[in-house]
Structures are given as structure tokens and as C-alpha cells.
Coordinates of C-alpha atoms and ligand atoms in Angstrom, one line a residue:
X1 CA 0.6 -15.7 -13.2
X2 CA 2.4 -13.9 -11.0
X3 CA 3.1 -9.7 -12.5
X4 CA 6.5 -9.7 -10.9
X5 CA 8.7 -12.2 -12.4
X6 CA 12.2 -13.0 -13.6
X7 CA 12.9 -12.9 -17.2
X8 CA 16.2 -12.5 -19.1
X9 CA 17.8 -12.8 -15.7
X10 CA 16.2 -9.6 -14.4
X11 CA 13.5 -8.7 -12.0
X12 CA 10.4 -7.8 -14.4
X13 CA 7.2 -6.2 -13.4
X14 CA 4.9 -6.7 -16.1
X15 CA 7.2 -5.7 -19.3
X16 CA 9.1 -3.8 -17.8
X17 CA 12.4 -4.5 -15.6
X18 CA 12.2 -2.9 -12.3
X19 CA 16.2 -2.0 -13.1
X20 CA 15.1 0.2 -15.6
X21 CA 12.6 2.1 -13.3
X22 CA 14.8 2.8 -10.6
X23 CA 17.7 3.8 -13.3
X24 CA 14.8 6.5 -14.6
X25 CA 13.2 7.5 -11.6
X26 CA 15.5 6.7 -8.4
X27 CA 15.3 4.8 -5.1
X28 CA 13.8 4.4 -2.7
X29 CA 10.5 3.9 -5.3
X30 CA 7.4 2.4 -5.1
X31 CA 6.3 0.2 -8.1
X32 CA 2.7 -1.0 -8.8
X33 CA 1.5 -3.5 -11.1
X34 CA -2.1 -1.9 -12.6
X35 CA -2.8 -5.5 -14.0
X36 CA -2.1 -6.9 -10.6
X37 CA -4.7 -4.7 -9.5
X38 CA -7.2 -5.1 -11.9
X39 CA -6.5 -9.2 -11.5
X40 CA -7.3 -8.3 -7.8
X41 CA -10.3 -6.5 -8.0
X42 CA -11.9 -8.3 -10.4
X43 CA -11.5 -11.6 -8.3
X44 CA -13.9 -10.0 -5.9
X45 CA -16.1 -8.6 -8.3
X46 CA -16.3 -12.3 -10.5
X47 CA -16.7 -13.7 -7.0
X48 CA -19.7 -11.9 -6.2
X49 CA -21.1 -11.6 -9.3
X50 CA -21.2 -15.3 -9.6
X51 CA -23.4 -15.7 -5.8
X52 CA -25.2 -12.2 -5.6
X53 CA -27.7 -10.4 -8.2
X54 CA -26.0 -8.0 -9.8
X55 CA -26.5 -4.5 -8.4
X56 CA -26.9 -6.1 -5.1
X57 CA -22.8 -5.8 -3.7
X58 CA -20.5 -2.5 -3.9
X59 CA -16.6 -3.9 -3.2
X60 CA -15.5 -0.4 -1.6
X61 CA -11.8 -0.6 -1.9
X62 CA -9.9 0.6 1.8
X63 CA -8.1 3.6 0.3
X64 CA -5.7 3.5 3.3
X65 CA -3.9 0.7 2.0
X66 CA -2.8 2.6 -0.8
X67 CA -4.9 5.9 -1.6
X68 CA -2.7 6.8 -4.4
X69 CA -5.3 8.7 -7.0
X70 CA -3.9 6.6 -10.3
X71 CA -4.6 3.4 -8.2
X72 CA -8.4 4.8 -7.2
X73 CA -8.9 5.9 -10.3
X74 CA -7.7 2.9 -11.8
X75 CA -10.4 0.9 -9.4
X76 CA -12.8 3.4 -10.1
X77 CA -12.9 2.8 -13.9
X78 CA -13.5 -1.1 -12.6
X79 CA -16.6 -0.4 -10.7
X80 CA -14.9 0.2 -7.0
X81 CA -16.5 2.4 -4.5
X82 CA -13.9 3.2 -1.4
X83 CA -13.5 2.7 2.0
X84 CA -12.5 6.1 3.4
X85 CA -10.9 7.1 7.2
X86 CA -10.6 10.4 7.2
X87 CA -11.7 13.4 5.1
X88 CA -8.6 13.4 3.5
X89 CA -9.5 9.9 1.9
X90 CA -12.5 11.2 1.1
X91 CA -11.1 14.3 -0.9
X92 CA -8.9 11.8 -2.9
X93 CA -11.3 9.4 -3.6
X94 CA -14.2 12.1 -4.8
X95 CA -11.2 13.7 -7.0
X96 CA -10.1 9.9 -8.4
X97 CA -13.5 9.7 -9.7
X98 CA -15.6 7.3 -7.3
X99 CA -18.7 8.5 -7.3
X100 CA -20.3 10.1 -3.7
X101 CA -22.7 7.4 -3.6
X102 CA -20.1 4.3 -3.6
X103 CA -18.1 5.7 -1.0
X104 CA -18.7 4.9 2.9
X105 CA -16.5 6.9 5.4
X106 CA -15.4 4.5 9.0
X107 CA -12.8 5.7 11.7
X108 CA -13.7 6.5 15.5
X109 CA -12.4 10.1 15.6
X110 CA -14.1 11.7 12.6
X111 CA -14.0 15.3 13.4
X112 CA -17.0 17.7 12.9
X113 CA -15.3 18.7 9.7
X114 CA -15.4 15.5 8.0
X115 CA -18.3 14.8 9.3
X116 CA -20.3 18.1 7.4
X117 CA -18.0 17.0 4.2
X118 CA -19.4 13.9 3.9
X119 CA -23.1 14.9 4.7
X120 CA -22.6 17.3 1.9
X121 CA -21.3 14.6 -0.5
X122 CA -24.1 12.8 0.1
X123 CA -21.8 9.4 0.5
X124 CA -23.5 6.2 0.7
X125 CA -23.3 6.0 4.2
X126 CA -21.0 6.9 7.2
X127 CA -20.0 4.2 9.5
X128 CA -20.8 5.3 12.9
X129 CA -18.3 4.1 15.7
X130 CA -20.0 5.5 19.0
X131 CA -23.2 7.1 20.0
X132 CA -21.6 10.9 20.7
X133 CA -20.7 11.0 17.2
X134 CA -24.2 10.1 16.2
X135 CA -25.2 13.6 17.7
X136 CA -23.0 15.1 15.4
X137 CA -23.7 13.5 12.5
X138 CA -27.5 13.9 13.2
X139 CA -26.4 17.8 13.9
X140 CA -24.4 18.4 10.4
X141 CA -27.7 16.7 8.8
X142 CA -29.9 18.7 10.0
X143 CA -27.9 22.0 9.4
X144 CA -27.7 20.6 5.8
X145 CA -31.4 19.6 5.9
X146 CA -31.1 16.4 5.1
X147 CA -30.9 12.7 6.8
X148 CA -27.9 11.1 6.5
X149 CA -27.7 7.1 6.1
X150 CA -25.6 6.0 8.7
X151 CA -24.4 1.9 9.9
X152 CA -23.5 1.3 13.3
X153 CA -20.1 -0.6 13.0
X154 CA -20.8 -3.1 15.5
X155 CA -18.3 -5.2 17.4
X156 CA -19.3 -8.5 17.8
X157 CA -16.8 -9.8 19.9
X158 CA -14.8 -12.3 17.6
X159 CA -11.0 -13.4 17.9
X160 CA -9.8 -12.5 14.6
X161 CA -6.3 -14.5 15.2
X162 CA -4.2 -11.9 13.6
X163 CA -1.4 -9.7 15.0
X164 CA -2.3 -8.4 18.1
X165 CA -1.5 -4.5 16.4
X166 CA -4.2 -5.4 13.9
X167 CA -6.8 -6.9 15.2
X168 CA -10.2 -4.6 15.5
X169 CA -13.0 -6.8 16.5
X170 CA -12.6 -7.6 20.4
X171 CA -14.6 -6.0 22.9
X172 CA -11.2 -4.8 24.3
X173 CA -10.3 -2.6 21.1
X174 CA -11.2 0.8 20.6
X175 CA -13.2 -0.1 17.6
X176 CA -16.9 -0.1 17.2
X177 CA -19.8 0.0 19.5
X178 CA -20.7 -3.6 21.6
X179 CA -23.4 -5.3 19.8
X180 CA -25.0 -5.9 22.6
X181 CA -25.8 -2.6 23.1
X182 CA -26.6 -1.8 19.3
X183 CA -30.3 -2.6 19.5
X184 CA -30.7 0.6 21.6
X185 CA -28.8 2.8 19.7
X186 CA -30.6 2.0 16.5
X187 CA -33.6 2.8 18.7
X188 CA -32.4 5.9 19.7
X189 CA -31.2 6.7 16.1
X190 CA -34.5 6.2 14.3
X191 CA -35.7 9.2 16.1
X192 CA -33.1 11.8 15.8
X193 CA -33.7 14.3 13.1
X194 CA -30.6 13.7 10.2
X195 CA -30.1 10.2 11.1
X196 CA -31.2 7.3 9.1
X197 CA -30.1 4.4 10.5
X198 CA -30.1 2.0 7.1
X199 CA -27.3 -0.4 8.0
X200 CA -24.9 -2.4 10.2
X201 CA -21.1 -2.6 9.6
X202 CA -18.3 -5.0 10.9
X203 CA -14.8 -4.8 10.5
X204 CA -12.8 -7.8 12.5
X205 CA -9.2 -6.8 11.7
X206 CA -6.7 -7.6 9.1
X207 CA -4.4 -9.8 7.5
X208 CA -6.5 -12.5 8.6
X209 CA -5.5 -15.9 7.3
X210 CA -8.4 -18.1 8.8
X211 CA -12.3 -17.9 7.2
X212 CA -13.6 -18.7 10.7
X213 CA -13.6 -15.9 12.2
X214 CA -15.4 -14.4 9.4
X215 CA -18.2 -16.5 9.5
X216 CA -19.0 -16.1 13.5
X217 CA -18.5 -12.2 13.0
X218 CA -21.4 -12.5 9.9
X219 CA -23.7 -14.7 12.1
X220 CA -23.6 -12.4 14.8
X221 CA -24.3 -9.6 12.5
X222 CA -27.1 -11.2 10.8
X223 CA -28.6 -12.1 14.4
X224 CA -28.3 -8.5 14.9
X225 CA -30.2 -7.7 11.9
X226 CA -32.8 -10.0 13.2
X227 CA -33.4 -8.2 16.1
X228 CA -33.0 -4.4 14.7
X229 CA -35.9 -5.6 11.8
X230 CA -38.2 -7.0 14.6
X231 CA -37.7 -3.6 16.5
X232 CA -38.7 -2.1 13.9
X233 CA -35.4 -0.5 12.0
X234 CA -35.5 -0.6 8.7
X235 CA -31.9 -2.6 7.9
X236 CA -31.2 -2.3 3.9
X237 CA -27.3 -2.4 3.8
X238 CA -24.5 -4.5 6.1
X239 CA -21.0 -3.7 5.2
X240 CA -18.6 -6.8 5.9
X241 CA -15.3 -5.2 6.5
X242 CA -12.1 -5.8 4.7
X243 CA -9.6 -8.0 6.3
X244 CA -8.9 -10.9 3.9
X245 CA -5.0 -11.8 4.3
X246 CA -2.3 -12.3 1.9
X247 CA 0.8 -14.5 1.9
X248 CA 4.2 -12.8 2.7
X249 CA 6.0 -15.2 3.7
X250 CA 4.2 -18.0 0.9
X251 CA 1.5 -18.7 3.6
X252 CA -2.2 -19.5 2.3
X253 CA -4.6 -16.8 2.4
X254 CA -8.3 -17.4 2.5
X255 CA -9.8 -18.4 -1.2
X256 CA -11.9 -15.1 -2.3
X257 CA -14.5 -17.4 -3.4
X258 CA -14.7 -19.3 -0.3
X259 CA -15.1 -15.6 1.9
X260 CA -17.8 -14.6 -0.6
X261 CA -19.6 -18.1 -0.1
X262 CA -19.9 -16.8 3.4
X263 CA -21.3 -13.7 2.3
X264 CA -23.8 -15.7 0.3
X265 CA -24.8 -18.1 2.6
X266 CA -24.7 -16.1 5.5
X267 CA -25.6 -12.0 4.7
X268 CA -27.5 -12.7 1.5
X269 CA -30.4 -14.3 2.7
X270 CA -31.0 -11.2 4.4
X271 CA -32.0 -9.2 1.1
X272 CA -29.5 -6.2 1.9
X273 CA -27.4 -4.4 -0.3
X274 CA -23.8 -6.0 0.9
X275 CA -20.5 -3.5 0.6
X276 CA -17.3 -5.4 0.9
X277 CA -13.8 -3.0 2.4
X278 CA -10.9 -5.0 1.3
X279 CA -7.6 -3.3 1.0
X280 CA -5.0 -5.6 1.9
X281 CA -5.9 -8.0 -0.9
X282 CA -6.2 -5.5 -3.5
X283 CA -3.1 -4.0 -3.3
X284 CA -0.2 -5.6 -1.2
X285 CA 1.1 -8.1 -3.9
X286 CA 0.9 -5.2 -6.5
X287 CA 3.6 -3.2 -4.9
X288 CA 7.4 -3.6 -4.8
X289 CA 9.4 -1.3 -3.0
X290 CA 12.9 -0.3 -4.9
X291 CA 15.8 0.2 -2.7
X292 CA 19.6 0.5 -3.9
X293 CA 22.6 -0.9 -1.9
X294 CA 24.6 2.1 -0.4
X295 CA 26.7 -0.6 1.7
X296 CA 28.1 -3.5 2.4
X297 CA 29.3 -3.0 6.3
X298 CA 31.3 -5.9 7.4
X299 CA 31.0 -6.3 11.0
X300 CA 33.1 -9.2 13.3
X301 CA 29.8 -11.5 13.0
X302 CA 27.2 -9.4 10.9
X303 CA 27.3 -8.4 7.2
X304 CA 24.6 -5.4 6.8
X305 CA 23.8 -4.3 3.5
X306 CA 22.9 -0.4 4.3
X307 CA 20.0 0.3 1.7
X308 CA 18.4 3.4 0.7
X309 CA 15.1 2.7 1.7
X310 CA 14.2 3.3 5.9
X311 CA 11.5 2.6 7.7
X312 CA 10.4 6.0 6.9
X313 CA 9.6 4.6 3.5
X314 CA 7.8 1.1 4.7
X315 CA 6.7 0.9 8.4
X316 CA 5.5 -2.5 8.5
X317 CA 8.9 -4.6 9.6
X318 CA 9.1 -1.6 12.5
X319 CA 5.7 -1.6 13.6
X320 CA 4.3 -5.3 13.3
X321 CA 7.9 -7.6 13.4
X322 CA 6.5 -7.5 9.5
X323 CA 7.8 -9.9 7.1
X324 CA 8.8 -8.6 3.1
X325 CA 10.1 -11.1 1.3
X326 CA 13.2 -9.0 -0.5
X327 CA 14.6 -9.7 -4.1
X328 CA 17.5 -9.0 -5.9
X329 CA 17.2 -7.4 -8.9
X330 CA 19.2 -9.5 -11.0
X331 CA 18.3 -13.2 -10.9
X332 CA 20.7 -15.0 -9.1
X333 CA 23.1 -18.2 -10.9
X334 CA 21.1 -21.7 -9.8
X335 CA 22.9 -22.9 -7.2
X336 CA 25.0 -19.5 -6.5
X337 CA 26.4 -19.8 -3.1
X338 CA 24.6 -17.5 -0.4
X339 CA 25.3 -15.3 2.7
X340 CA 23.7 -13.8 5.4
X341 CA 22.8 -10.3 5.8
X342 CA 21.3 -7.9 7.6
X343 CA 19.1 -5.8 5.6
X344 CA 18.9 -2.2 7.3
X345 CA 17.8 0.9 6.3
X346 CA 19.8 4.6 7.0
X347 CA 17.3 5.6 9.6
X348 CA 18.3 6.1 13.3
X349 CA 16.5 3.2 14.9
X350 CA 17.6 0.4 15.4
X351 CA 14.2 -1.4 15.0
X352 CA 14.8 0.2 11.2
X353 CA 15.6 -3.1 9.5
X354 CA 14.2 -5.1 7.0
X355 CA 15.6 -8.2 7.3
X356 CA 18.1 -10.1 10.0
X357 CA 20.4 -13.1 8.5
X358 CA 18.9 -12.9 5.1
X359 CA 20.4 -15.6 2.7
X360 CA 21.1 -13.9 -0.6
X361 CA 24.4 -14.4 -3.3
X362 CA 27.0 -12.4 -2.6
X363 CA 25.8 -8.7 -3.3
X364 CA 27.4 -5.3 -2.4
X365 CA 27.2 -1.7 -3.1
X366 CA 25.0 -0.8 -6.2
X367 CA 22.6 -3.9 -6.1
X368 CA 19.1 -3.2 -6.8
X369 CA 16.7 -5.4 -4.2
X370 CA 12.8 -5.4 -4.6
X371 CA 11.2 -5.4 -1.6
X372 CA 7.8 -7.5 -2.2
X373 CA 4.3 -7.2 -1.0
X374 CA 4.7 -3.6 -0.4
X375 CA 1.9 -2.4 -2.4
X376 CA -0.9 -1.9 0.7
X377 CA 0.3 -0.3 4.0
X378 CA 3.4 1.1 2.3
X379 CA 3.7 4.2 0.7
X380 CA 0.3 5.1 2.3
X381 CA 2.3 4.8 5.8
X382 CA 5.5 6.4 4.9
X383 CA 6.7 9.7 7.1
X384 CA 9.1 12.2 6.7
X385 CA 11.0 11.0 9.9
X386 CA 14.8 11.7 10.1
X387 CA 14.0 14.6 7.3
X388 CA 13.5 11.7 4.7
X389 CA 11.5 12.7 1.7
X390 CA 8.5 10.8 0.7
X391 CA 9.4 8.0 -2.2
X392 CA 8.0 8.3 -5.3
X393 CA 5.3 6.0 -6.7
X394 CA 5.4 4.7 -10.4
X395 CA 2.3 2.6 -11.5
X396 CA 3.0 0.3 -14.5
X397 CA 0.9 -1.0 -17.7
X398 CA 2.4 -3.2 -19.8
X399 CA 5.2 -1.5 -21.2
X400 CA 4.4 1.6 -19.7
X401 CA 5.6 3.1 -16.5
X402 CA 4.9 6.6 -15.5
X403 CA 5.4 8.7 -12.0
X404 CA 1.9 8.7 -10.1
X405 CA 3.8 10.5 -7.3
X406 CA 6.7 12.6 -7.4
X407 CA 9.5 12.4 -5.2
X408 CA 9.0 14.6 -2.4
X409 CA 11.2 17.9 -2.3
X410 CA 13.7 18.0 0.7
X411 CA 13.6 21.6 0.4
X412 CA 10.0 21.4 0.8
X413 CA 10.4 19.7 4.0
X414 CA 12.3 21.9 5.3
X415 CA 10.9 25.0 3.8
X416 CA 7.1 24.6 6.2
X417 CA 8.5 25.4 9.5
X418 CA 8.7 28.0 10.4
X419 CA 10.6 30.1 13.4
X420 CA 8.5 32.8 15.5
X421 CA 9.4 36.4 15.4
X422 CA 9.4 36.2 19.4
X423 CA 12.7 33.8 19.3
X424 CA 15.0 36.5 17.8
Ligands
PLP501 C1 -8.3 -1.0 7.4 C2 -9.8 -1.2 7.2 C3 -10.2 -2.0 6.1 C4 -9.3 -2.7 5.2 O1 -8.6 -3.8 5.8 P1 -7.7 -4.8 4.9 O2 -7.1 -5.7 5.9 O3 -6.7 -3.9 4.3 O4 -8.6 -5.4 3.9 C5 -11.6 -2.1 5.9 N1 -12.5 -1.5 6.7 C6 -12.1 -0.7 7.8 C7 -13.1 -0.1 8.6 C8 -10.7 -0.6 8.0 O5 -10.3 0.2 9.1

């Protein structure tokens, strides 16, 4: 059952109605359902579990999507390692409570920084995107006297038949290194001094609502191991990516157990320890985003109800034509009449709207509307642009609802710049 329902006539997440929050705590807020996100990770752990040995698979959750520390730590306590981009992520995920040795750290522009923090963590392995950055890794290593277990995140080349903005596993993106020339890199990498090459990683792109291109991505990749073991490399670990999609829009996503059949049938046989990077799919249908009517502008053939969230606050519908299915807070009569709207944020841009001829009862100033499926690439993505503060996060339990984020200060916006003593 869905965590974010109607009952009484209003908008309910779990116990509590999402009226009630935003009375408390204000809007624009992000709300997250912790039992959606326990339902969520424990479909992928029951999954596995069911097809793998146990000890054999580490789902390490993509902290990008939403790297709030009450939702890591609430994964944590569930057995979730993490998916990490920057050092950043790897600082929130350490202080969250996932332990050093369940987290693996992708991205192709890890700075020398990040790269000594993680070799000091000791994190399960970094994911290495191109072969200068293996001379720094093997560098920080050996400074630290250690060998650090890296994967090559390969490319294999697939279509992942996603948004063009999304999609990471084509020889034209920036992501990965060509598996055809992985073989020789692996080569290379056996012999350096910190580097121990132990695994191979993929990572085809997101929201992906098809299985196929899954499972010619994990062939390739388990060719590859093939080739790297006959070589000599000793492979123990292949990392699958995250990438499973979600419905917006009431579209069919891939069935979990389905993707981890591929896993079993495909990367199993192959005796490695397999971590799994969904983020997406974890978090996205936890998360509504609160926003309050300001108002209703009538225009000669447009109605736009001006909101208080911006784009600012959910980049999505800006960046990717994104679609959010949007709520109103109070369940609307059966059979109510509708009309269109234009749902737009405050922000100066006009690519800063939610939704265009939107059907919705009659609604005006003061209307609470839950903006759904913004649990993963939401608050994570939000910005400070026109001098907006960041929106508070609220993660509810049952009856409970607490603040996991404040609202951002204005004056602390505004307070970190600061003029040089030259200009006056
Ligand atoms: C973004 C990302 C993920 C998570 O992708 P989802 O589509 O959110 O599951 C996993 N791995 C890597 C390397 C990523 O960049």
C-alpha cells in the first residue's frame, strides 16, 4: 500500500496529514516516508537474499538521490552500504553510520583530496573512471602505504533508452573507460604499487524502464570478467550500477525481482561479491514536495497558480522536461468540476514551472499541493538561485514527524559573501 494516501478527505503521509506538516514547519518542505524507504530497501534486500548466498551482495544506496543523514542512517540501520560521488557524500555517509567498508566512491573528477580521504577510510573500493586517475589513486596508496581496491567502471557500450540527460553508458558519454580497452588497464593496474585492481563496475544510466538493456550491459561485463581472469587479474567484486526506474507518470518500472534474476543468472555464476547502486528506486516515491498557493494569476487564456516552491527547490521539470504528478491537499468532491492551470514557481525563468494545463478543482490562494515522487533528485539538487533558501526536510514514522533539515537562513545566504577591501 501506497504511504501517501487520502484519508478523512486529506492528503496523509503515513499517519500524518501532510496539512499538518506544512502548518508546523512551512513551505516549500520536503516530506519523506521512512516506511516507504524501508519498504524500498528491503525489496532489494528480500530480492537478493532470495537468489544470492547471503553475505554474497552489498545494495550500496546512491546517496545523491537523497543524501540526507536521517535517510542514510535510516538505510544504514537496514544493512545499506552507499554509493558516494564526491567526498562530500562520503563525509555524510561515514557520519550517518555506514560502515568504511560498505561504501564505494564513483564520479570521473574525484579530486586528489577525495581521493586520499577515501584511501584513508579504507572504503570498499573506489570506482575508477579513467586511467590518469589511477596514477593518483595508486599515488595516495602508496603515501598511505597501503593498496587500495579499485573497479574499473567500464562502459560497455549499451543504449540505455532513457532521457538523453541521463543516460551514462554510451561510448559517447563522459562516463567510464571503453571496455574494450579495459583488459589493458587492468594489466597495467596489477603492477602499480597501491592499486589492487579486485573489481569491474557498470553504471548504464537512470530511470530506465526497460530490463534489456540491463542484461546486454551484465553480459558484456561478465565477458569482461572472462577475459581479465584468463589474463590473469584476480576479479572478486562487479558492481552493477543503479538505474532501475520508477513510474511518474503511472508508467511500469522494471519488477525488482525480475532485475535481480538478471543478476543471478547472469553475474552470479561468476562467484563475485555483487554491490548493487540504486537510488532512484529507493527514494523517489518516498518524497513529496510541499508547496502553498501564493496565487491564482488570471491571464486572457492562462490560469497560473503561483506556488511557493521554484525550481530552486526541485530541478527536475527544468532540467529533464520532468514530470511530478502534483496533489492537492485536500481530496477533491468525486466528480468536482476541473480547470486548467499552469503550475509555476516564483523563480525568474520561465522554464521554472511545474506543470502546463494541469486539470485540478477549482483552487486558489492558500491551497496546499503535494508535489509527488520528489523524494530522489530533489532536495539533493536544490540551489540557492534567486537568493532562495534551501527547503527544509521532515522525515516521517508513523505518527511521528520531525525536521531532518532545517530551513536554510536567508541571512546566512547572504551573510558568506563577502566585498574586498580594494573596492572601497
Ligand atoms: C547516479 C548513480 C547511481 C544511482 O542511479 P539511480 O538511477 O538513482 O538508481 C548509481 N551509480 C552511479 C555511478 C551513479 O552515478
Amino acid at each position: 500500500m501506497s504511504t501517501i494516501a487520502y484519508k478523512n478527505g486529506v492528503l496523509q503521509m503515513e499517519d500524518v496529514p501532510l496539512e499538518k506538516i506544512a502548518q508546523k514547519h512551512g513551505t516549500p518542505l520536503y516530506c519523506y516516508s521512512a516506511r516507504q524507504l524501508t519498504d524500498n530497501f528491503r525489496a532489494y534486500q528480500t530480492a537478493l537474499k532470495d537468489v544470492l548466498p547471503q553475505d554474497t551482495f552489498t545494495v550500496c544506496y546512491a546517496c545523491k538521490a537523497n543524501g540526507n543523514q536521517a535517510v542514510l542512517h535510516l538505510l544504514g540501520t537496514l544493512g545499506a552500504g552507499a554509493d558516494v560521488v564526491s567526498g562530500g557524500e562520503m563525509l555524510r555517509a561515514l557520519k550517518a553510520g555506514i560502515p568504511h567498508g560498505k561504501i564505494v566512491f564513483s564520479g570521473v573528477g574525484k579530486t586528489a583530496e577525495e581521493i586520499e580521504a577515501a584511501v584513508k577510510n579504507d572504503i570498499l573500493q573506489i570506482n575508477v573512471e579513467s586511467a590518469p586517475e589511477l596514477e593518483r589513486i595508486s599515488a595516495a596508496a602508496v603515501k598511505a602505504g597501503t593498496k587500495t581496491r579499485v573497479a574499473f567502471r567500464v562502459n560497455p557500450d549499451v543504449d540505455a533508452d532513457t532521457h538523453e540527460k541521463i543516460t551514462t553508458g554510451r561510448s559517447e558519454n563522459k562516463f567510464g573507460i571503453d571496455i574494450k580497452s579495459a583488459p589493458a588497464l587492468y594489466r597495467k593496474a596489477k603492477d602499480m604499487a597501491g592499486i589492487a585492481p579486485t573489481g569491474v563496475a557498470v553504471h548504464i544510466g537512470s530511470q530506465l524502464m526497460k530490463l534489456a538493456p540491463f542484461a546486454e550491459a551484465f553480459k558484456r561485463i561478465a565477458a569482461l570478467v572472462g577475459e581479465l581472469r584468463a589474463q590473469g587479474n584476480d576479479i572478486a567484486t562487479v558492481d552493477v550500477g543503479g538505474g532501475l526506474g520508477v513510474p511518474y507518470q503511472g508508467e511500469t518500472p522494471p519488477d525488482i525481482k525480475k532485475y535481480v534474476g538478471l543478476i543471478r543468472d547472469i553475474i552470479a555464476p561468476l562467484g563475485v561479491h555483487v554491490v548493487l547502486e540504486p537510488g532512484r528506486s529507493i527514494a523517489a516515491d518516498a518524497g513529496v514536495l510541499l508547496a502553498r498557493v501564493q496565487y491564482l494569476k488570471e491571464g486572457d487564456n492562462k490560469r497560473f497558480l503561483i506556488v511557493d516552491a521554484g525550481m530552486n527547490d526541485l530541478m527536475r521539470p527544468a532540467l529533464y522536461d520532468a514530470y511530478h504528478a502534483i496533489l492537492p491537499c485536500v481530496e477533491p468532491a468525486p466528480n468536482a468540476a476541473t480547470v486548467k492551470y499552469d503550475v509555476v514557481g516564483p523563480v525568474c525563468e520561465t522554464s521554472d514551472t511545474f506543470r502546463t494545463n494541469m486539470e485540478l478543482p477549482q483552487t486558489g490562494q492558500g491551497a496546499l499541493l503535494a508535489i509527488m515522487t520528489a523524494g530522489a533528485y530533489g532536495a539533493s539538487m536544490a540551489s540557492t538561485y534567486n537568493t532562495r533558501p534551501l527547503p527544509a526536510e521532515v522525515l516521517v514514522g508513523g505518527a511521528a514527524f520531525d525536521i531532518v533539515r532545517p530551513r536554510q537562513r536567508t541571512e546566512d545566504i547572504v551573510a558568506a559573501d563577502v566585498i574586498p577591501a580594494w573596492l572601497s
